[in-house]
Amino acid sequence: MFPTERFIAFIQQNKLFDPSDEILVGVSGGKDSVLLAHLFYEAGFNFGIAHCNFSLRDKESDEDEVFTKDLAAKLNVPFYTIKFQTTAYAKEHHISIEMAARDLRYAWFEQIRKANDYQYLAVAQHKSDATETVLLNLVRGTGISGLHGILPKRNQILRPLLFLHSEEISSIIAAQSIQYREDASNASVKYKRNKIRLDVIPQLKLLNKELDNTFQENSKRFADLETFLHLQIEKLRSSLFKQISFDTIEIQIADLKPLIPQDFILYELFKPYHFKETSLRDLSNVWDSQSGKTFESSSHTILLDRSLLILKHKSRIEQEELNITPDMTSFSWMGQRFSISHVDFLSFPYKGDNKIAYLDAELLHFPLKLRLWNIGDYFIPLGMKGKKKISDYFTNQKLNRFEKQETGILENGNGDIIWVAGYRSDDRYKVTIQTQDIFIIEILNK
């Protein structure tokens, strides 16, 4: 007899899906996934079957595909299949066959799920798989997330067989005389998971016959601990990380120093930004002594700036230089918005604000050019007589690396720099009593 009532109860207890939902079921042809398909059928749920042919066992792989197609026809449900060249993919991406099959499988499942309006994907992992996963994670090295192993539901992926262990599945398959395909590679210990299944777990079960149940209970505790930890880290991150622009965050180093245990909390705080533990440990070792040093992740950069950490996204697309014409009244550049206006001397609305440049329009040669700073750039700061390198000016203003990289340089058509945007205009282009037309350019969101 099928454990249909237990199957439905597990789905309800874990709130996996609603009875009206359409579910895509991944079926390899092995006993676990074949039982899962039968349980969906016996429960009366709406589902389709998806099968991957990984081309790893020649004729047998093709026979698995035919078997699964026949199963879908027997259950009268939609069937989807694809054939992968898994070995070639693994070599190309320098990964194991196991990892290659996983990547290919889940990417394609998600594609089929979305294209055919299935709410979820169901896969046939069970209690014994969950035990193997935790042990494998421990061997590889893991955080708390690796200790909770396989969860019944994560995003759009469901695991409705986690109420059964492998021995129960074998018994049900035998009792119901259900046909399935046997994968000979499951008996090979060249794969790490198989070695754990065949060599390690039998030894552990000599110590604890209820090993799968024990691991499932522990996994629930670790999952609860992970949830609690994430909530606390989110609260801490929201209090310490100050968003100063759409792609920049500032953190006071003094607020990070008292955190205990420091390495662990730093890693959790910066995990969304993809920093490695070793990089964060290096950061904490020098944050009192090496201002100006940067630390990189795949997506972000941390700049150590005196008493601050400045966290910035890398993927910001730097805008090419922008030409400014006389008829323009506003524009955007590098995430900043600018306005342009003209007034005569009698209407001069002077404000002592570095975000605004007041320039003698008669001295301008259009188009003006707004660009990033180049080595060798110089100007004559307003109120001074001699030239000053922009690099030296930046240093005097104590601009950090990111501020230097994003400061606009307004260049006249004759090549003169007439404004370091947001900081200072050039003395040669200042408004005087002889000025008739005043060109005003202002940063609106600095």
Short mmCIF file of N, CA and C in Angstrom, two decimals, residues 193-325:
data_model
loop_
_atom_site.label_atom_id
_atom_site.label_comp_id
_atom_site.label_asym_id
_atom_site.label_seq_id
_atom_site.Cartn_x
_atom_site.Cartn_y
_atom_site.Cartn_z
N ARG A 193 29.71 10.88 -2.63
CA ARG A 193 28.44 10.59 -1.96
C ARG A 193 28.22 9.07 -1.83
N ASN A 194 28.56 8.34 -2.88
CA ASN A 194 28.40 6.89 -2.82
C ASN A 194 29.29 6.28 -1.75
N LYS A 195 30.50 6.81 -1.62
CA LYS A 195 31.43 6.28 -0.62
C LYS A 195 30.87 6.50 0.79
N ILE A 196 30.26 7.65 1.01
CA ILE A 196 29.63 7.90 2.31
C ILE A 196 28.45 6.95 2.51
N ARG A 197 27.65 6.77 1.46
CA ARG A 197 26.47 5.91 1.56
C ARG A 197 26.85 4.45 1.82
N LEU A 198 27.88 3.98 1.09
CA LEU A 198 28.19 2.55 1.12
C LEU A 198 29.20 2.16 2.20
N ASP A 199 30.11 3.09 2.53
CA ASP A 199 31.18 2.73 3.48
C ASP A 199 31.01 3.38 4.86
N VAL A 200 30.62 4.65 4.90
CA VAL A 200 30.62 5.39 6.16
C VAL A 200 29.33 5.16 6.95
N ILE A 201 28.18 5.36 6.30
CA ILE A 201 26.91 5.29 7.02
C ILE A 201 26.66 3.91 7.65
N PRO A 202 26.96 2.79 6.99
CA PRO A 202 26.76 1.50 7.66
C PRO A 202 27.54 1.39 8.98
N GLN A 203 28.72 1.97 9.03
CA GLN A 203 29.49 1.94 10.28
C GLN A 203 28.83 2.81 11.35
N LEU A 204 28.32 3.96 10.95
CA LEU A 204 27.65 4.83 11.92
C LEU A 204 26.36 4.21 12.43
N LYS A 205 25.69 3.45 11.58
CA LYS A 205 24.43 2.83 12.02
C LYS A 205 24.67 1.69 13.00
N LEU A 206 25.91 1.20 13.09
CA LEU A 206 26.24 0.25 14.15
C LEU A 206 26.20 0.92 15.51
N LEU A 207 26.44 2.23 15.51
CA LEU A 207 26.38 3.00 16.75
C LEU A 207 24.99 3.54 17.03
N ASN A 208 24.22 3.82 15.96
CA ASN A 208 22.87 4.39 16.12
C ASN A 208 21.99 3.88 14.99
N LYS A 209 21.12 2.93 15.30
CA LYS A 209 20.24 2.34 14.28
C LYS A 209 19.28 3.37 13.71
N GLU A 210 18.96 4.39 14.49
CA GLU A 210 18.02 5.43 14.05
C GLU A 210 18.77 6.66 13.53
N LEU A 211 19.88 6.42 12.83
CA LEU A 211 20.76 7.52 12.40
C LEU A 211 20.01 8.56 11.58
N ASP A 212 19.20 8.12 10.60
CA ASP A 212 18.50 9.07 9.73
C ASP A 212 17.54 9.95 10.53
N ASN A 213 16.82 9.34 11.49
CA ASN A 213 15.89 10.12 12.32
C ASN A 213 16.65 11.11 13.20
N THR A 214 17.78 10.67 13.74
CA THR A 214 18.59 11.55 14.59
C THR A 214 19.10 12.74 13.78
N PHE A 215 19.58 12.47 12.58
CA PHE A 215 20.08 13.56 11.73
C PHE A 215 18.95 14.50 11.33
N GLN A 216 17.77 13.97 11.09
CA GLN A 216 16.64 14.83 10.73
C GLN A 216 16.27 15.75 11.89
N GLU A 217 16.26 15.20 13.11
CA GLU A 217 15.96 16.04 14.28
C GLU A 217 17.03 17.11 14.47
N ASN A 218 18.30 16.72 14.32
CA ASN A 218 19.38 17.70 14.45
C ASN A 218 19.30 18.76 13.36
N SER A 219 18.94 18.33 12.15
CA SER A 219 18.84 19.28 11.04
C SER A 219 17.78 20.33 11.32
N LYS A 220 16.69 19.91 11.92
CA LYS A 220 15.62 20.87 12.27
C LYS A 220 16.16 21.90 13.28
N ARG A 221 16.93 21.42 14.26
CA ARG A 221 17.49 22.35 15.25
C ARG A 221 18.46 23.34 14.58
N PHE A 222 19.30 22.83 13.69
CA PHE A 222 20.26 23.70 13.02
C PHE A 222 19.55 24.69 12.08
N ALA A 223 18.46 24.24 11.45
CA ALA A 223 17.69 25.15 10.59
C ALA A 223 17.08 26.27 11.42
N ASP A 224 16.56 25.93 12.61
CA ASP A 224 16.00 26.95 13.50
C ASP A 224 17.10 27.91 13.98
N LEU A 225 18.26 27.35 14.29
CA LEU A 225 19.39 28.18 14.72
C LEU A 225 19.81 29.13 13.61
N GLU A 226 19.85 28.63 12.38
CA GLU A 226 20.23 29.47 11.25
C GLU A 226 19.24 30.60 11.05
N THR A 227 17.94 30.30 11.18
CA THR A 227 16.92 31.34 11.06
C THR A 227 17.10 32.42 12.12
N PHE A 228 17.32 31.98 13.37
CA PHE A 228 17.53 32.93 14.47
C PHE A 228 18.77 33.78 14.21
N LEU A 229 19.85 33.13 13.78
CA LEU A 229 21.10 33.85 13.51
C LEU A 229 20.90 34.89 12.42
N HIS A 230 20.23 34.52 11.34
CA HIS A 230 20.01 35.46 10.24
C HIS A 230 19.22 36.68 10.69
N LEU A 231 18.22 36.45 11.54
CA LEU A 231 17.43 37.57 12.03
C LEU A 231 18.30 38.52 12.86
N GLN A 232 19.16 37.96 13.71
CA GLN A 232 20.01 38.81 14.55
C GLN A 232 21.06 39.54 13.71
N ILE A 233 21.61 38.85 12.72
CA ILE A 233 22.60 39.48 11.85
C ILE A 233 21.96 40.61 11.04
N GLU A 234 20.74 40.38 10.57
CA GLU A 234 20.03 41.43 9.82
C GLU A 234 19.82 42.67 10.68
N LYS A 235 19.44 42.47 11.94
CA LYS A 235 19.25 43.60 12.85
C LYS A 235 20.57 44.34 13.06
N LEU A 236 21.63 43.57 13.27
CA LEU A 236 22.94 44.19 13.49
C LEU A 236 23.41 44.93 12.25
N ARG A 237 23.22 44.30 11.08
CA ARG A 237 23.65 44.93 9.83
C ARG A 237 22.89 46.24 9.60
N SER A 238 21.60 46.24 9.86
CA SER A 238 20.79 47.45 9.63
C SER A 238 21.20 48.58 10.56
N SER A 239 21.73 48.26 11.73
CA SER A 239 22.15 49.30 12.66
C SER A 239 23.57 49.80 12.38
N LEU A 240 24.43 48.96 11.80
CA LEU A 240 25.83 49.33 11.58
C LEU A 240 26.13 49.82 10.17
N PHE A 241 25.40 49.31 9.18
CA PHE A 241 25.69 49.64 7.78
C PHE A 241 24.82 50.82 7.35
N LYS A 242 25.45 51.94 7.08
CA LYS A 242 24.74 53.16 6.72
C LYS A 242 24.79 53.38 5.21
N GLN A 243 23.64 53.30 4.56
CA GLN A 243 23.56 53.47 3.11
C GLN A 243 23.66 54.96 2.79
N ILE A 244 24.74 55.36 2.11
CA ILE A 244 24.92 56.78 1.82
C ILE A 244 24.63 57.11 0.36
N SER A 245 24.57 56.08 -0.49
CA SER A 245 24.13 56.26 -1.87
C SER A 245 23.65 54.90 -2.35
N PHE A 246 23.16 54.85 -3.58
CA PHE A 246 22.56 53.60 -4.04
C PHE A 246 23.56 52.45 -4.11
N ASP A 247 24.86 52.73 -4.18
CA ASP A 247 25.83 51.64 -4.28
C ASP A 247 26.95 51.74 -3.25
N THR A 248 26.78 52.58 -2.22
CA THR A 248 27.84 52.81 -1.24
C THR A 248 27.30 52.75 0.18
N ILE A 249 28.04 52.03 1.04
CA ILE A 249 27.68 51.87 2.45
C ILE A 249 28.89 52.24 3.30
N GLU A 250 28.64 52.92 4.41
CA GLU A 250 29.71 53.25 5.36
C GLU A 250 29.49 52.51 6.67
N ILE A 251 30.60 52.00 7.25
CA ILE A 251 30.55 51.31 8.54
C ILE A 251 31.65 51.86 9.43
N GLN A 252 31.30 52.26 10.65
CA GLN A 252 32.28 52.74 11.61
C GLN A 252 33.09 51.56 12.15
N ILE A 253 34.41 51.62 12.02
CA ILE A 253 35.26 50.54 12.50
C ILE A 253 35.09 50.34 14.01
N ALA A 254 34.90 51.43 14.72
CA ALA A 254 34.75 51.35 16.19
C ALA A 254 33.53 50.51 16.58
N ASP A 255 32.53 50.45 15.71
CA ASP A 255 31.33 49.65 16.00
C ASP A 255 31.56 48.16 15.76
N LEU A 256 32.58 47.83 14.95
CA LEU A 256 32.85 46.42 14.64
C LEU A 256 33.81 45.79 15.65
N LYS A 257 34.68 46.58 16.23
CA LYS A 257 35.72 46.04 17.11
C LYS A 257 35.20 45.26 18.31
N PRO A 258 34.10 45.70 18.97
CA PRO A 258 33.66 44.97 20.16
C PRO A 258 32.92 43.66 19.87
N LEU A 259 32.63 43.36 18.60
CA LEU A 259 31.83 42.19 18.27
C LEU A 259 32.56 40.90 18.63
N ILE A 260 31.86 40.01 19.30
CA ILE A 260 32.43 38.73 19.73
C ILE A 260 31.44 37.60 19.41
N PRO A 261 31.91 36.52 18.76
CA PRO A 261 33.24 36.28 18.18
C PRO A 261 33.41 37.07 16.89
N GLN A 262 34.47 37.82 16.80
CA GLN A 262 34.61 38.81 15.74
C GLN A 262 34.67 38.21 14.34
N ASP A 263 35.52 37.20 14.15
CA ASP A 263 35.67 36.62 12.80
C ASP A 263 34.34 36.08 12.29
N PHE A 264 33.61 35.40 13.14
CA PHE A 264 32.34 34.79 12.74
C PHE A 264 31.32 35.85 12.38
N ILE A 265 31.18 36.88 13.22
CA ILE A 265 30.16 37.90 12.98
C ILE A 265 30.52 38.75 11.76
N LEU A 266 31.80 39.06 11.58
CA LEU A 266 32.20 39.81 10.38
C LEU A 266 31.84 39.03 9.12
N TYR A 267 32.10 37.73 9.13
CA TYR A 267 31.79 36.91 7.96
C TYR A 267 30.29 36.93 7.67
N GLU A 268 29.47 36.79 8.69
CA GLU A 268 28.02 36.79 8.49
C GLU A 268 27.53 38.17 8.03
N LEU A 269 28.10 39.24 8.59
CA LEU A 269 27.68 40.58 8.20
C LEU A 269 27.98 40.87 6.73
N PHE A 270 29.13 40.41 6.28
CA PHE A 270 29.56 40.72 4.91
C PHE A 270 29.26 39.61 3.91
N LYS A 271 28.59 38.55 4.37
CA LYS A 271 28.29 37.42 3.47
C LYS A 271 27.51 37.84 2.23
N PRO A 272 26.50 38.73 2.32
CA PRO A 272 25.76 39.12 1.11
C PRO A 272 26.63 39.81 0.07
N TYR A 273 27.83 40.24 0.48
CA TYR A 273 28.72 40.96 -0.43
C TYR A 273 29.88 40.07 -0.89
N HIS A 274 29.81 38.78 -0.55
CA HIS A 274 30.68 37.73 -1.12
C HIS A 274 32.14 37.82 -0.70
N PHE A 275 32.40 38.33 0.51
CA PHE A 275 33.77 38.38 1.00
C PHE A 275 34.15 37.06 1.68
N LYS A 276 35.39 36.62 1.45
CA LYS A 276 35.89 35.40 2.08
C LYS A 276 36.34 35.70 3.50
N GLU A 277 36.31 34.65 4.32
CA GLU A 277 36.73 34.81 5.71
C GLU A 277 38.17 35.30 5.82
N THR A 278 39.04 34.80 4.93
CA THR A 278 40.44 35.20 4.99
C THR A 278 40.61 36.70 4.71
N SER A 279 39.83 37.22 3.76
CA SER A 279 39.92 38.66 3.43
C SER A 279 39.46 39.51 4.61
N LEU A 280 38.39 39.07 5.27
CA LEU A 280 37.86 39.84 6.41
C LEU A 280 38.80 39.76 7.61
N ARG A 281 39.48 38.62 7.76
CA ARG A 281 40.45 38.50 8.84
C ARG A 281 41.64 39.42 8.57
N ASP A 282 42.08 39.48 7.30
CA ASP A 282 43.15 40.41 6.94
C ASP A 282 42.73 41.86 7.20
N LEU A 283 41.48 42.16 6.89
CA LEU A 283 40.95 43.51 7.12
C LEU A 283 41.02 43.89 8.59
N SER A 284 40.53 43.01 9.46
CA SER A 284 40.50 43.33 10.89
C SER A 284 41.91 43.44 11.46
N ASN A 285 42.88 42.78 10.85
CA ASN A 285 44.27 42.85 11.34
C ASN A 285 44.93 44.18 11.04
N VAL A 286 44.43 44.91 10.03
CA VAL A 286 45.12 46.16 9.63
C VAL A 286 44.23 47.39 9.73
N TRP A 287 43.01 47.26 10.23
CA TRP A 287 42.12 48.42 10.16
C TRP A 287 42.54 49.57 11.08
N ASP A 288 43.53 49.33 11.96
CA ASP A 288 44.06 50.43 12.79
C ASP A 288 45.30 51.08 12.18
N SER A 289 45.81 50.51 11.07
CA SER A 289 47.14 50.97 10.65
C SER A 289 47.30 51.24 9.15
N GLN A 290 46.37 50.78 8.32
CA GLN A 290 46.61 50.88 6.88
C GLN A 290 45.46 51.56 6.15
N SER A 291 45.19 52.79 6.51
CA SER A 291 44.15 53.56 5.83
C SER A 291 44.48 53.68 4.35
N GLY A 292 43.46 53.50 3.51
CA GLY A 292 43.65 53.54 2.07
C GLY A 292 43.73 52.17 1.43
N LYS A 293 43.91 51.13 2.23
CA LYS A 293 43.99 49.77 1.70
C LYS A 293 42.60 49.30 1.28
N THR A 294 42.54 48.49 0.24
CA THR A 294 41.27 47.97 -0.25
C THR A 294 41.25 46.45 -0.19
N PHE A 295 40.03 45.92 -0.09
CA PHE A 295 39.80 44.48 -0.04
C PHE A 295 38.69 44.16 -1.03
N GLU A 296 38.90 43.11 -1.82
CA GLU A 296 38.01 42.84 -2.94
C GLU A 296 37.23 41.54 -2.74
N SER A 297 35.97 41.54 -3.17
CA SER A 297 35.23 40.30 -3.37
C SER A 297 34.86 40.25 -4.85
N SER A 298 34.10 39.25 -5.24
CA SER A 298 33.71 39.16 -6.64
C SER A 298 32.78 40.29 -7.06
N SER A 299 32.09 40.91 -6.09
CA SER A 299 31.09 41.91 -6.43
C SER A 299 31.31 43.27 -5.77
N HIS A 300 32.13 43.33 -4.72
CA HIS A 300 32.26 44.56 -3.95
C HIS A 300 33.72 44.85 -3.60
N THR A 301 33.95 46.11 -3.22
CA THR A 301 35.25 46.55 -2.71
C THR A 301 35.03 47.22 -1.35
N ILE A 302 35.90 46.91 -0.39
CA ILE A 302 35.93 47.62 0.89
C ILE A 302 37.15 48.52 0.89
N LEU A 303 36.94 49.80 1.16
CA LEU A 303 38.03 50.75 1.31
C LEU A 303 38.18 51.08 2.79
N LEU A 304 39.38 50.90 3.31
CA LEU A 304 39.69 51.28 4.69
C LEU A 304 40.07 52.75 4.68
N ASP A 305 39.18 53.60 5.22
CA ASP A 305 39.35 55.05 5.14
C ASP A 305 39.34 55.64 6.55
N ARG A 306 40.52 55.65 7.16
CA ARG A 306 40.68 56.14 8.53
C ARG A 306 39.75 55.39 9.49
N SER A 307 38.74 56.02 10.01
CA SER A 307 37.87 55.35 11.00
C SER A 307 36.68 54.65 10.36
N LEU A 308 36.64 54.64 9.02
CA LEU A 308 35.50 54.08 8.30
C LEU A 308 35.89 52.91 7.41
N LEU A 309 34.93 52.01 7.21
CA LEU A 309 34.97 51.09 6.09
C LEU A 309 33.95 51.59 5.08
N ILE A 310 34.37 51.73 3.83
CA ILE A 310 33.45 52.14 2.78
C ILE A 310 33.26 50.94 1.86
N LEU A 311 32.04 50.47 1.80
CA LEU A 311 31.69 49.28 1.01
C LEU A 311 30.99 49.73 -0.26
N LYS A 312 31.52 49.30 -1.40
CA LYS A 312 30.99 49.81 -2.66
C LYS A 312 30.83 48.67 -3.66
N HIS A 313 29.72 48.74 -4.42
CA HIS A 313 29.46 47.75 -5.45
C HIS A 313 30.38 47.97 -6.64
N LYS A 314 30.90 46.88 -7.19
CA LYS A 314 31.85 46.98 -8.30
C LYS A 314 31.19 47.20 -9.65
N SER A 315 29.97 46.75 -9.81
CA SER A 315 29.39 46.65 -11.14
C SER A 315 28.84 47.96 -11.68
N ARG A 316 29.08 49.03 -10.96
CA ARG A 316 28.61 50.32 -11.46
C ARG A 316 29.26 50.63 -12.81
N ILE A 317 28.46 50.94 -13.77
CA ILE A 317 28.96 51.22 -15.12
C ILE A 317 29.38 52.68 -15.21
N GLU A 318 30.66 52.90 -15.45
CA GLU A 318 31.15 54.27 -15.53
C GLU A 318 30.72 54.88 -16.85
N GLN A 319 30.12 56.03 -16.75
CA GLN A 319 29.60 56.69 -17.95
C GLN A 319 30.74 57.34 -18.72
N GLU A 320 30.64 57.27 -20.03
CA GLU A 320 31.62 57.96 -20.85
C GLU A 320 31.51 59.47 -20.63
N GLU A 321 32.50 60.20 -21.09
CA GLU A 321 32.45 61.65 -20.95
C GLU A 321 31.21 62.19 -21.66
N LEU A 322 30.65 63.23 -21.06
CA LEU A 322 29.38 63.78 -21.54
C LEU A 322 29.60 65.18 -22.08
N ASN A 323 29.11 65.46 -23.29
CA ASN A 323 29.18 66.80 -23.86
C ASN A 323 27.98 67.62 -23.42
N ILE A 324 28.24 68.85 -23.05
CA ILE A 324 27.19 69.76 -22.57
C ILE A 324 27.06 70.89 -23.59
N THR A 325 25.86 71.06 -24.10
CA THR A 325 25.61 72.08 -25.13
C THR A 325 24.84 73.25 -24.53
#
